[in-house]
Phi, psi and omega in degrees: 000133173245128183240137169249128175253123179263120178114115184257032170277196182299316182298312182292316182292324177292320178297316178298319181297310184289331173294314181297323177297334177272006176086013181275140172284118187223142174238127176262124181243126180234130183295331180235233178267145178300130174072014186259008180265230182299330182301310185289338178276355185291158174290331181090020184281132175243088186230148169251340181299131177079001181285152175306134184302327180297338182266351188298319176300320177294321178295323177295316178299319182292319180299321177299324179285322175303321182293343178251013190302314182296321177296315183291320190260348178075017177202162180274119176256019176062035169287126178226121177276071183273355181094158179235113180257124180238113188275153182237131182238000179208161186290327178298320179288326174298319178296321177299316181298315182295320177296314180296316182302316179293318183289330184275343185302317179298339178272004175097006178262113178253110180266136170279136177258118185252137172270165184307319181297323179290322176300312182296323182288316186272331184226065184301137179091351180257130175052055183298336178261008181291145177263359179171181179194162166248153180220130178241101190290338183275347181277178182175231184203170174209173185268113181296336180286337185263331197288318180298306177301326180296315178295319180295317179295319178294324176297317179298319178296332179273001175114358181284152172264134182246122179239104178256173182053043186272350184070187179285120185281154170257125186250134179226133172274127181242172177297327182276343183153256184220149173235131182239115180259125184229176175293345181256006180130178180249135185228145178245155179202158174281328186231140177238129181245120183268098177242042191270016174062229181295341177269000180297328180296325178296320180291317178299318179297323179302328180258023172079026181230073179292143178226152181277079182251137174235145180263128179225157181244126175292158180253106190242158176200171179213142181268174169298160176294140180227162173305137186285111181230340186259108183274309184281163162288137186239132177219188182230138161279114190219154176273356177228214183280094182290137178277168179205157180206160171206148178255124179280166186295337178281353174108339179292148176254117177269137183218162178192183179074189178086344179221160179296150173289153184261132177302143181258129179291174183297340177296337181087359181266112181282149181239144171276134180255105185290349183295337181265002188298319182298317179295317180298315182292327177299321179289326177294320179293329174298323178287319184214094183303335181295347180275001187301328187244019181271159180271141174269123183273322188202148173229150182202174175215179179203161185269110180244146179263129181240125175274158186297330181260009177061024169243147179286173169259125184206129178130194182285149173297148174268355184241334192228111177301137179090354179259135178229152182235146168204087183207171176071053186273012165057035179075006183242017192271343188302312180299325186283343192312303180300320179295323176298312180300316181293319180293317179295319179296319178296315181296317183291322185273336184244345182084000179211181180208153180269350179250125184291126177227015183303323182296343182259005182299143177293341182290349176293341179262000187297326182295000000 
């Protein structure tokens, strides 16, 4: 079997890695630089809290792989299980947390429910006006700048071919399988895996499977370095756009959320919209008042694909034998990445999978 994986972000590079580990001949093709798309623009959050229930088995599989990342990849990608603290500031959000906590328990996610006194004792300085919180100690974060190249390099060490700077590929279905023409040459394969992120919908449409995907850009930023005091990833249970933050080991605080995502034009270049910064920062200060007087060093965005039902497309094509999809992760894909790669490799090589992904099938849009 020869497999071509389109897209060199976290999903594609992880899929190539796990295929190569299974002894499959695989080529990873990326139109630009490996890991330089939505992956590098990510917040780096590794959370199961608040995730769609249909994704929790995949998230559990992925978390187990994150915990082995250094062993699997041969380098530190800064995965730290520092915990995920999600603060509550109103009763409607507390009710949301309790409902989610009960529904998620059968999937293996056990949330601690914290009262204000417990928040102050365990996480001083965070959410002083919070009326409660949930805490997931096994979750955490990793470095988005490191993970894509790490998976691609490990895939290459396992025998995969890596083709970057390939430009926009031309795809052809042949009697033997697929032909992919790029700026770096033409390649053939029995199997084609669509991990092209926000551009995944174009590939699906090319093979007769249109999906309702829109490209949007998250609003991200980072502060000056500060003394390291914030250990967990911090978020909000909120009825609107909840903000989130984490402090990296070098001291900078990375933040996002709190404002709507910005539509991305057809060029694919996402823009940061400074008009929402004041609202965003007010929500960050609600999470951590000590951030009120710090300097913002940089702001950015990235091109992410969002499906109409906020679930990704993942699994076999409904129209084209040998075609598989894993795209459109709706801004929630970073945590899922290793699990997506492992699950796709299992599905492609065995024809089945041990992790349920039926709810994410592209055939849900066929009607």
